[in-house]
């Protein structure tokens, strides 16, 4: 489906004009489509009709409780990376046996929290961590279910900050270490080895590296099996990319096809070798579920032309969406009021009000003439948007809205100034 579309030259989300939401709630604001979210979540559940596959949504992509609740209803589990995310997943009612815990630096309190909850597995990323989990589980006379995250040393084309599966990265352990750790876990009375995981990176728009990773994991699992460790599941991680390119604008206008692999294509390809070998499958998708469901709606405050650049200064900035600043990321920007097809466009650089040269959302985009008060939508912003927002420059985190058909709900209030004092206290 296309959640965001033009109707009578106005940009809509499902059956609601974005301008109507801006009038009701103000800007900047994240707006998500419930139908798009549900369609994407369902694709992960139904792509391969097997009871042995589980999609554990990577909560880091967007942790709004309403969104987590919808994903739970769709049958998804959760991949969490901190005590905070575990809290949110449990709060959303996600069953502990559908929760896995990834991350290189789990603290004692977080391990205890996972053991209290009885999650499906802790995914171990070092020998020291395995020792810590064994000791903590031992003290509590519990048996901790263990997955090991292996670093398969696979290169995938993406931003260098988003590759995670090459041998010099901090993530996972080398294959020979993974084997040792799983043997240690089998011998230890407080540990139970259940899974083998890898996550090669994020925003990867080719399927072959994932298939390579799946084959690599299956081969390792089979070797472990022949040495007496039969794992319950193989976890291929997340990382399926979405379309951020400027062709996206053309798609909205001309209904062109997607360029990144579809969810069904990805799920079919990665699960095939794992299911064929008789293992359960775990996947950890984040961006591919929530990314295209959301936009960041912002209003032009001023415009100015200087140094050869036409700036549109808007009321959102890097504190709301840091991806352009951090990764030089491209997000499509659409005018909320569409210009006539023959109207001329100006190459605007869209910047925020923050005191950083890096505070930009888009560079030199052809847009109709912008005036203060005009609305523009930064698209493909449902993943790693609000989740990475901050209060930098004393800015308040934006509101979040969920659109369902012709209705919309405020699923997170905009912060007010008192949030800036949260937990603060004057010295004695
Ligand atoms: N599993 C693990 C262990 C991960 O580290 C991640 C993402 C995922 C799953 C989900 O990956 P996804 O399907 O969303 O690609 N802030 C960056 C993305 C960082 C991703 C970190 N790990 C961005 O804005 O693009």
CSV table of C-alpha atoms and ligand atoms in Angstrom, one decimal:
chain,number,residue,atom,x,y,z
A,1,UNK,CA,0.0,0.0,0.0
A,2,UNK,CA,1.0,3.7,-0.2
A,3,UNK,CA,0.2,5.2,3.1
A,4,UNK,CA,1.2,8.7,2.1
A,5,UNK,CA,-0.4,10.0,-1.1
A,6,UNK,CA,-1.6,13.2,-2.7
A,7,UNK,CA,-5.3,13.9,-3.0
A,8,UNK,CA,-6.5,17.3,-4.4
A,9,UNK,CA,-2.9,18.4,-4.3
A,10,UNK,CA,-2.7,17.8,-0.5
A,11,UNK,CA,-0.5,15.2,1.1
A,12,UNK,CA,-2.5,12.7,3.1
A,13,UNK,CA,-1.7,9.8,5.4
A,14,UNK,CA,-4.3,7.2,4.8
A,15,UNK,CA,-7.6,9.2,4.9
A,16,UNK,CA,-6.4,12.2,6.8
A,17,UNK,CA,-4.8,15.3,5.3
A,18,UNK,CA,-1.5,16.0,7.0
A,19,UNK,CA,-2.3,19.7,7.3
A,20,UNK,CA,-5.3,18.8,9.5
A,21,UNK,CA,-3.0,17.0,11.9
A,22,UNK,CA,-0.6,20.0,12.0
A,23,UNK,CA,-3.4,22.3,12.8
A,24,UNK,CA,-4.7,20.1,15.6
A,25,UNK,CA,-1.4,19.1,17.2
A,26,UNK,CA,1.2,21.6,16.0
A,27,UNK,CA,4.6,20.8,14.5
A,28,UNK,CA,7.2,19.2,14.4
A,29,UNK,CA,5.4,15.9,14.6
A,30,UNK,CA,6.0,12.3,13.7
A,31,UNK,CA,3.0,10.7,11.8
A,32,UNK,CA,2.7,7.0,11.3
A,33,UNK,CA,0.2,4.9,9.2
A,34,UNK,CA,-1.3,2.0,11.2
A,35,UNK,CA,-2.4,0.2,8.0
A,36,UNK,CA,1.1,0.3,6.5
A,37,UNK,CA,2.6,-0.8,9.8
A,38,UNK,CA,0.2,-3.8,10.0
A,39,UNK,CA,0.8,-4.7,6.4
A,40,UNK,CA,4.5,-4.8,6.9
A,41,UNK,CA,4.3,-6.7,10.2
A,42,UNK,CA,2.0,-9.2,8.6
A,43,UNK,CA,4.4,-9.8,5.8
A,44,UNK,CA,7.0,-11.0,8.2
A,45,UNK,CA,4.6,-13.4,9.8
A,46,UNK,CA,2.9,-14.8,6.7
A,47,UNK,CA,5.7,-14.7,4.1
A,48,UNK,CA,6.7,-18.2,4.9
A,49,UNK,CA,3.9,-20.4,6.3
A,50,UNK,CA,5.8,-22.2,9.0
A,51,UNK,CA,5.3,-22.4,12.7
A,52,UNK,CA,9.1,-22.4,13.1
A,53,UNK,CA,9.7,-18.7,12.1
A,54,UNK,CA,9.6,-15.8,14.6
A,55,UNK,CA,10.2,-12.2,13.7
A,56,UNK,CA,11.5,-10.4,16.8
A,57,UNK,CA,11.0,-6.7,16.0
A,58,UNK,CA,14.2,-4.6,16.8
A,59,UNK,CA,12.7,-2.2,19.3
A,60,UNK,CA,15.5,0.3,18.8
A,61,UNK,CA,14.0,1.3,15.5
A,62,UNK,CA,10.9,2.8,17.1
A,63,UNK,CA,9.9,2.1,20.7
A,64,UNK,CA,6.6,3.9,20.9
A,65,UNK,CA,4.3,1.7,23.1
A,66,UNK,CA,1.4,2.0,20.8
A,67,UNK,CA,3.5,0.7,17.9
A,68,UNK,CA,4.9,-2.1,20.0
A,69,UNK,CA,1.3,-3.0,21.0
A,70,UNK,CA,0.3,-3.3,17.3
A,71,UNK,CA,3.3,-5.4,16.5
A,72,UNK,CA,2.5,-7.7,19.4
A,73,UNK,CA,-1.1,-8.1,18.0
A,74,UNK,CA,0.4,-8.9,14.6
A,75,UNK,CA,2.3,-11.8,16.3
A,76,UNK,CA,5.8,-10.4,16.5
A,77,UNK,CA,8.3,-10.8,19.3
A,78,UNK,CA,11.0,-8.4,20.2
A,79,UNK,CA,14.7,-8.0,19.9
A,80,UNK,CA,15.8,-5.8,22.8
A,81,UNK,CA,19.2,-4.2,23.5
A,82,UNK,CA,18.8,-2.7,27.0
A,83,UNK,CA,16.9,-3.0,30.2
A,84,UNK,CA,14.8,-0.1,28.9
A,85,UNK,CA,13.8,-1.9,25.7
A,86,UNK,CA,13.0,-5.0,27.7
A,87,UNK,CA,10.8,-3.0,30.0
A,88,UNK,CA,9.0,-1.5,27.0
A,89,UNK,CA,8.6,-4.9,25.2
A,90,UNK,CA,7.1,-6.5,28.4
A,91,UNK,CA,5.0,-3.4,29.0
A,92,UNK,CA,3.5,-3.8,25.5
A,93,UNK,CA,2.5,-7.4,26.5
A,94,UNK,CA,5.0,-9.2,24.3
A,95,UNK,CA,5.3,-12.7,25.5
A,96,UNK,CA,8.8,-13.3,27.2
A,97,UNK,CA,9.3,-16.4,25.1
A,98,UNK,CA,9.3,-14.2,22.0
A,99,UNK,CA,11.9,-11.8,23.4
A,100,UNK,CA,15.6,-12.1,22.7
A,101,UNK,CA,18.3,-9.8,24.2
A,102,UNK,CA,21.2,-8.7,22.0
A,103,UNK,CA,24.0,-6.3,22.8
A,104,UNK,CA,27.7,-6.3,23.6
A,105,UNK,CA,27.5,-4.7,27.1
A,106,UNK,CA,24.6,-6.2,29.1
A,107,UNK,CA,24.9,-5.2,32.8
A,108,UNK,CA,24.2,-7.4,35.8
A,109,UNK,CA,20.9,-5.6,36.4
A,110,UNK,CA,19.8,-6.2,32.8
A,111,UNK,CA,20.8,-9.9,32.9
A,112,UNK,CA,18.8,-10.2,36.1
A,113,UNK,CA,15.8,-8.5,34.5
A,114,UNK,CA,16.0,-10.9,31.6
A,115,UNK,CA,16.2,-13.9,33.9
A,116,UNK,CA,13.3,-12.6,36.0
A,117,UNK,CA,11.2,-12.2,32.9
A,118,UNK,CA,12.1,-15.6,31.5
A,119,UNK,CA,12.9,-14.4,28.0
A,120,UNK,CA,13.6,-16.8,25.1
A,121,UNK,CA,17.4,-16.2,25.1
A,122,UNK,CA,20.2,-13.9,25.9
A,123,UNK,CA,22.4,-13.5,22.9
A,124,UNK,CA,26.0,-13.6,24.2
A,125,UNK,CA,28.7,-11.5,22.6
A,126,UNK,CA,31.8,-12.3,24.6
A,127,UNK,CA,33.4,-15.0,26.8
A,128,UNK,CA,33.3,-12.6,29.7
A,129,UNK,CA,29.6,-12.0,29.2
A,130,UNK,CA,28.9,-15.8,29.1
A,131,UNK,CA,30.8,-16.1,32.4
A,132,UNK,CA,28.8,-13.3,34.0
A,133,UNK,CA,25.5,-14.8,32.9
A,134,UNK,CA,26.5,-18.3,34.2
A,135,UNK,CA,27.4,-16.8,37.6
A,136,UNK,CA,24.3,-14.7,37.9
A,137,UNK,CA,22.0,-17.6,36.8
A,138,UNK,CA,23.9,-19.9,39.2
A,139,UNK,CA,23.4,-17.6,42.2
A,140,UNK,CA,19.7,-17.6,41.4
A,141,UNK,CA,19.6,-21.4,40.7
A,142,UNK,CA,18.2,-20.8,37.3
A,143,UNK,CA,19.2,-22.1,33.9
A,144,UNK,CA,19.8,-19.2,31.4
A,145,UNK,CA,18.9,-19.9,27.7
A,146,UNK,CA,21.8,-18.8,25.6
A,147,UNK,CA,22.2,-17.8,22.0
A,148,UNK,CA,25.6,-16.8,20.7
A,149,UNK,CA,26.0,-14.0,18.3
A,150,UNK,CA,28.7,-14.9,15.8
A,151,UNK,CA,30.5,-12.4,13.6
A,152,UNK,CA,30.4,-14.0,10.2
A,153,UNK,CA,32.9,-11.6,8.6
A,154,UNK,CA,30.5,-10.7,5.8
A,155,UNK,CA,30.7,-7.4,4.0
A,156,UNK,CA,27.5,-5.7,2.9
A,157,UNK,CA,27.1,-2.4,1.0
A,158,UNK,CA,25.8,0.2,3.4
A,159,UNK,CA,27.0,3.2,5.4
A,160,UNK,CA,30.2,2.2,7.3
A,161,UNK,CA,28.5,3.0,10.6
A,162,UNK,CA,25.8,0.4,9.8
A,163,UNK,CA,27.9,-2.6,8.9
A,164,UNK,CA,28.3,-4.8,11.9
A,165,UNK,CA,29.4,-8.3,10.7
A,166,UNK,CA,33.0,-7.8,9.8
A,167,UNK,CA,35.7,-9.2,11.9
A,168,UNK,CA,37.1,-5.9,13.2
A,169,UNK,CA,33.7,-4.8,14.5
A,170,UNK,CA,32.9,-4.9,18.2
A,171,UNK,CA,29.8,-7.1,17.6
A,172,UNK,CA,29.5,-10.9,18.1
A,173,UNK,CA,32.4,-13.3,18.5
A,174,UNK,CA,34.6,-15.1,16.0
A,175,UNK,CA,33.2,-18.4,14.7
A,176,UNK,CA,35.7,-20.5,16.6
A,177,UNK,CA,34.9,-18.6,19.8
A,178,UNK,CA,31.2,-19.1,19.2
A,179,UNK,CA,31.7,-22.9,19.0
A,180,UNK,CA,33.7,-22.8,22.3
A,181,UNK,CA,31.1,-20.7,24.0
A,182,UNK,CA,28.3,-23.0,23.0
A,183,UNK,CA,30.2,-26.0,24.2
A,184,UNK,CA,30.9,-24.2,27.5
A,185,UNK,CA,27.2,-23.4,27.8
A,186,UNK,CA,26.3,-27.1,27.2
A,187,UNK,CA,28.6,-28.2,30.0
A,188,UNK,CA,27.5,-25.6,32.5
A,189,UNK,CA,24.6,-26.5,34.8
A,190,UNK,CA,23.3,-22.9,34.7
A,191,UNK,CA,23.3,-22.4,31.0
A,192,UNK,CA,21.4,-24.0,28.1
A,193,UNK,CA,22.5,-23.3,24.5
A,194,UNK,CA,19.5,-22.7,22.2
A,195,UNK,CA,20.5,-20.5,19.3
A,196,UNK,CA,23.1,-19.1,17.0
A,197,UNK,CA,22.7,-15.5,15.7
A,198,UNK,CA,24.3,-13.0,13.3
A,199,UNK,CA,23.4,-9.5,12.3
A,200,UNK,CA,25.5,-8.2,9.4
A,201,UNK,CA,24.3,-4.6,9.4
A,202,UNK,CA,21.5,-2.3,8.6
A,203,UNK,CA,20.0,-0.6,5.5
A,204,UNK,CA,21.3,-3.4,3.2
A,205,UNK,CA,19.4,-3.4,0.0
A,206,UNK,CA,20.8,-6.6,-1.5
A,207,UNK,CA,19.6,-10.1,-0.6
A,208,UNK,CA,22.8,-12.2,-1.3
A,209,UNK,CA,24.8,-11.1,1.8
A,210,UNK,CA,21.8,-12.2,4.0
A,211,UNK,CA,21.6,-15.6,2.2
A,212,UNK,CA,25.3,-16.0,2.6
A,213,UNK,CA,25.0,-15.3,6.3
A,214,UNK,CA,22.1,-17.8,6.7
A,215,UNK,CA,24.1,-20.5,5.0
A,216,UNK,CA,27.1,-19.7,7.2
A,217,UNK,CA,25.0,-20.0,10.3
A,218,UNK,CA,23.4,-23.2,9.1
A,219,UNK,CA,26.8,-24.8,8.4
A,220,UNK,CA,28.0,-23.8,11.9
A,221,UNK,CA,24.8,-25.2,13.4
A,222,UNK,CA,25.2,-28.5,11.6
A,223,UNK,CA,28.8,-28.8,12.8
A,224,UNK,CA,27.7,-28.1,16.3
A,225,UNK,CA,24.9,-30.7,15.8
A,226,UNK,CA,27.5,-33.4,14.8
A,227,UNK,CA,29.4,-32.6,18.0
A,228,UNK,CA,26.2,-33.1,20.1
A,229,UNK,CA,24.7,-29.6,20.4
A,230,UNK,CA,21.4,-29.4,18.5
A,231,UNK,CA,20.3,-25.8,18.5
A,232,UNK,CA,16.6,-24.8,18.5
A,233,UNK,CA,17.0,-21.9,16.2
A,234,UNK,CA,19.2,-19.9,13.8
A,235,UNK,CA,18.8,-16.1,13.9
A,236,UNK,CA,19.7,-14.1,10.8
A,237,UNK,CA,19.3,-10.7,12.4
A,238,UNK,CA,17.7,-7.7,10.8
A,239,UNK,CA,19.1,-5.2,8.3
A,240,UNK,CA,16.7,-5.3,5.3
A,241,UNK,CA,16.9,-1.8,3.7
A,242,UNK,CA,14.2,0.5,2.6
A,243,UNK,CA,14.0,3.0,-0.3
A,244,UNK,CA,15.2,6.4,0.7
A,245,UNK,CA,16.3,7.6,-2.8
A,246,UNK,CA,14.8,10.5,-4.7
A,247,UNK,CA,13.1,8.0,-7.0
A,248,UNK,CA,10.7,7.6,-4.0
A,249,UNK,CA,9.2,10.9,-4.9
A,250,UNK,CA,8.6,9.6,-8.4
A,251,UNK,CA,7.0,6.5,-7.0
A,252,UNK,CA,4.5,8.5,-5.1
A,253,UNK,CA,3.7,10.5,-8.2
A,254,UNK,CA,4.0,7.8,-10.9
A,255,UNK,CA,3.4,4.6,-8.9
A,256,UNK,CA,6.8,3.1,-9.9
A,257,UNK,CA,7.9,-0.1,-8.3
A,258,UNK,CA,10.1,-0.5,-5.2
A,259,UNK,CA,13.8,-0.9,-5.6
A,260,UNK,CA,14.8,-2.5,-2.4
A,261,UNK,CA,13.9,-6.2,-1.9
A,262,UNK,CA,10.4,-6.8,-0.6
A,263,UNK,CA,9.8,-8.3,2.8
A,264,UNK,CA,8.4,-11.4,1.3
A,265,UNK,CA,11.4,-11.8,-1.0
A,266,UNK,CA,13.8,-11.3,1.9
A,267,UNK,CA,12.0,-13.6,4.3
A,268,UNK,CA,11.7,-16.4,1.7
A,269,UNK,CA,15.4,-16.2,0.8
A,270,UNK,CA,16.8,-16.1,4.4
A,271,UNK,CA,14.5,-18.7,5.9
A,272,UNK,CA,14.8,-21.3,3.1
A,273,UNK,CA,18.3,-22.8,4.1
A,274,UNK,CA,17.5,-22.7,7.8
A,275,UNK,CA,14.1,-24.4,7.6
A,276,UNK,CA,15.5,-26.9,5.1
A,277,UNK,CA,18.1,-27.9,7.7
A,278,UNK,CA,15.4,-28.4,10.3
A,279,UNK,CA,16.0,-25.4,12.6
A,280,UNK,CA,13.6,-22.7,13.8
A,281,UNK,CA,14.2,-19.2,12.3
A,282,UNK,CA,14.5,-16.0,14.2
A,283,UNK,CA,14.6,-12.6,12.4
A,284,UNK,CA,15.2,-9.2,13.9
A,285,UNK,CA,13.7,-6.6,11.5
A,286,UNK,CA,13.5,-3.0,12.6
A,287,UNK,CA,13.7,-0.4,9.8
A,288,UNK,CA,11.8,-2.5,7.2
A,289,UNK,CA,8.8,-2.6,9.4
A,290,UNK,CA,8.5,0.9,10.7
A,291,UNK,CA,10.7,3.1,8.3
A,292,UNK,CA,8.2,3.6,5.5
A,293,UNK,CA,5.2,4.0,7.9
A,294,UNK,CA,6.3,7.4,9.2
A,295,UNK,CA,7.1,10.9,8.2
A,296,UNK,CA,8.3,14.0,10.2
A,297,UNK,CA,6.0,16.9,9.5
A,298,UNK,CA,7.6,20.3,9.9
A,299,UNK,CA,6.6,23.9,9.2
A,300,UNK,CA,8.7,26.6,7.5
A,301,UNK,CA,9.7,29.3,9.9
A,302,UNK,CA,11.7,31.6,7.6
A,303,UNK,CA,13.5,31.4,4.3
A,304,UNK,CA,16.7,33.1,3.3
A,305,UNK,CA,19.1,33.1,0.4
A,306,UNK,CA,22.8,33.4,1.2
A,307,UNK,CA,26.1,32.3,-0.2
A,308,UNK,CA,24.4,30.9,-3.2
A,309,UNK,CA,22.1,28.6,-1.1
A,310,UNK,CA,18.4,29.0,-0.8
A,311,UNK,CA,17.6,28.0,2.8
A,312,UNK,CA,14.3,27.0,4.2
A,313,UNK,CA,14.5,27.1,8.0
A,314,UNK,CA,12.0,24.7,9.5
A,315,UNK,CA,10.8,24.0,13.0
A,316,UNK,CA,12.3,20.5,13.1
A,317,UNK,CA,16.1,19.8,13.3
A,318,UNK,CA,18.7,17.3,14.1
A,319,UNK,CA,17.3,16.9,17.6
A,320,UNK,CA,14.2,15.4,16.0
A,321,UNK,CA,15.8,13.5,13.1
A,322,UNK,CA,19.6,13.1,13.3
A,323,UNK,CA,20.0,10.7,10.4
A,324,UNK,CA,21.0,13.3,7.8
A,325,UNK,CA,23.6,14.8,10.2
A,326,UNK,CA,25.0,11.5,11.4
A,327,UNK,CA,25.0,9.5,8.2
A,328,UNK,CA,24.6,12.0,5.5
A,329,UNK,CA,21.3,10.2,5.0
A,330,UNK,CA,18.9,11.1,2.3
A,331,UNK,CA,15.2,11.4,3.2
A,332,UNK,CA,12.7,12.4,0.5
A,333,UNK,CA,11.0,15.8,1.3
A,334,UNK,CA,7.5,16.4,0.0
A,335,UNK,CA,5.6,19.7,0.0
A,336,UNK,CA,2.3,19.2,1.9
A,337,UNK,CA,0.6,21.3,-0.8
A,338,UNK,CA,1.7,20.0,-4.2
A,339,UNK,CA,2.5,22.5,-6.8
A,340,UNK,CA,1.0,22.4,-10.2
A,341,UNK,CA,3.0,20.0,-12.5
A,342,UNK,CA,4.3,22.9,-14.6
A,343,UNK,CA,5.2,25.1,-11.7
A,344,UNK,CA,8.9,25.9,-11.3
A,345,UNK,CA,10.9,24.5,-8.3
A,346,UNK,CA,13.7,26.0,-6.3
A,347,UNK,CA,16.6,23.9,-4.9
A,348,UNK,CA,16.0,24.4,-1.1
A,349,UNK,CA,18.4,23.3,1.6
A,350,UNK,CA,16.1,22.5,4.6
A,351,UNK,CA,17.8,23.3,7.9
A,352,UNK,CA,16.7,23.4,11.5
A,353,UNK,CA,17.1,26.1,14.2
A,354,UNK,CA,19.9,24.3,16.1
A,355,UNK,CA,23.3,25.9,16.5
A,356,UNK,CA,25.3,23.4,14.4
A,357,UNK,CA,26.3,23.6,10.8
A,358,UNK,CA,25.4,19.9,10.6
A,359,UNK,CA,21.8,20.7,11.5
A,360,UNK,CA,20.2,20.0,8.1
A,361,UNK,CA,17.4,17.7,7.0
A,362,UNK,CA,17.9,17.8,3.2
A,363,UNK,CA,20.1,19.6,0.7
A,364,UNK,CA,19.2,21.3,-2.5
A,365,UNK,CA,15.8,19.7,-3.1
A,366,UNK,CA,13.6,21.0,-5.8
A,367,UNK,CA,10.5,22.3,-4.1
A,368,UNK,CA,7.8,24.8,-5.0
A,369,UNK,CA,8.4,28.3,-3.6
A,370,UNK,CA,8.2,28.0,0.2
A,371,UNK,CA,6.7,30.7,2.5
A,372,UNK,CA,6.8,30.8,6.3
A,373,UNK,CA,3.9,28.7,7.5
A,374,UNK,CA,4.2,26.1,4.7
A,375,UNK,CA,4.4,22.5,5.7
A,376,UNK,CA,6.9,20.0,4.4
A,377,UNK,CA,7.1,16.2,5.2
A,378,UNK,CA,10.3,14.4,5.6
A,379,UNK,CA,9.5,10.9,4.5
A,380,UNK,CA,10.7,7.4,5.4
A,381,UNK,CA,11.2,8.6,9.0
A,382,UNK,CA,9.4,5.9,11.0
A,383,UNK,CA,12.7,4.1,11.9
A,384,UNK,CA,15.5,5.7,13.9
A,385,UNK,CA,13.7,9.0,13.8
A,386,UNK,CA,11.9,9.7,17.1
A,387,UNK,CA,14.0,6.8,18.6
A,388,UNK,CA,17.2,9.0,18.2
A,389,UNK,CA,15.6,12.3,19.2
A,390,UNK,CA,17.1,14.4,21.9
A,391,UNK,CA,16.7,17.6,23.9
A,392,UNK,CA,19.8,19.2,22.5
A,393,UNK,CA,19.6,23.0,22.4
A,394,UNK,CA,16.8,22.8,24.9
A,395,UNK,CA,14.5,21.4,22.3
A,396,UNK,CA,11.4,19.5,23.2
A,397,UNK,CA,10.9,16.1,21.7
A,398,UNK,CA,8.0,16.2,19.2
A,399,UNK,CA,4.6,14.5,19.4
A,400,UNK,CA,3.8,11.2,17.7
A,401,UNK,CA,0.5,10.5,15.9
A,402,UNK,CA,-0.9,7.3,14.7
A,403,UNK,CA,-3.3,7.5,11.7
A,404,UNK,CA,-5.9,4.8,11.3
A,405,UNK,CA,-8.2,5.3,8.4
A,406,UNK,CA,-9.9,8.7,8.8
A,407,UNK,CA,-9.0,9.0,12.5
A,408,UNK,CA,-5.8,9.9,14.2
A,409,UNK,CA,-4.5,9.4,17.8
A,410,UNK,CA,-1.9,11.2,19.8
A,411,UNK,CA,0.3,8.3,20.8
A,412,UNK,CA,2.9,10.5,22.5
A,413,UNK,CA,2.4,14.0,23.7
A,414,UNK,CA,4.9,16.7,22.7
A,415,UNK,CA,7.2,17.4,25.7
A,416,UNK,CA,6.7,20.7,27.5
A,417,UNK,CA,9.4,22.8,29.2
A,418,UNK,CA,9.0,21.0,32.5
A,419,UNK,CA,10.5,17.9,30.9
A,420,UNK,CA,13.8,19.9,30.7
A,421,UNK,CA,13.8,19.8,34.5
A,422,UNK,CA,13.0,16.1,34.8
A,423,UNK,CA,14.9,14.6,37.7
A,424,UNK,CA,17.0,17.7,38.3
A,425,UNK,CA,17.7,19.0,41.7
A,426,UNK,CA,19.7,22.0,43.1
A,427,UNK,CA,22.9,21.1,45.0
A,428,UNK,CA,22.8,21.3,48.9
B,1,LIG,N1,19.4,-6.7,15.4
B,1,LIG,C1,20.5,-6.1,15.9
B,1,LIG,C2,21.4,-6.9,16.7
B,1,LIG,C3,20.8,-4.8,15.5
B,1,LIG,O1,21.9,-4.2,16.0
B,1,LIG,C4,19.9,-4.0,14.7
B,1,LIG,C5,20.2,-2.6,14.4
B,1,LIG,C6,18.8,-4.7,14.2
B,1,LIG,C7,18.5,-6.0,14.6
B,1,LIG,C8,17.7,-4.0,13.3
B,1,LIG,O2,18.3,-3.6,12.1
B,1,LIG,P1,17.3,-3.0,11.0
B,1,LIG,O3,16.4,-4.1,10.5
B,1,LIG,O4,16.6,-1.9,11.6
B,1,LIG,O5,18.3,-2.6,9.9
B,1,LIG,N2,20.6,4.3,13.6
B,1,LIG,C9,20.9,3.7,12.3
B,1,LIG,C10,20.6,2.2,12.3
B,1,LIG,C11,21.4,1.5,13.3
B,1,LIG,C12,21.0,0.0,13.4
B,1,LIG,C13,21.5,-0.6,14.6
B,1,LIG,N3,21.2,-2.0,14.8
B,1,LIG,C14,20.1,4.5,11.2
B,1,LIG,O6,19.4,5.5,11.6
B,1,LIG,O7,20.1,4.1,10.1
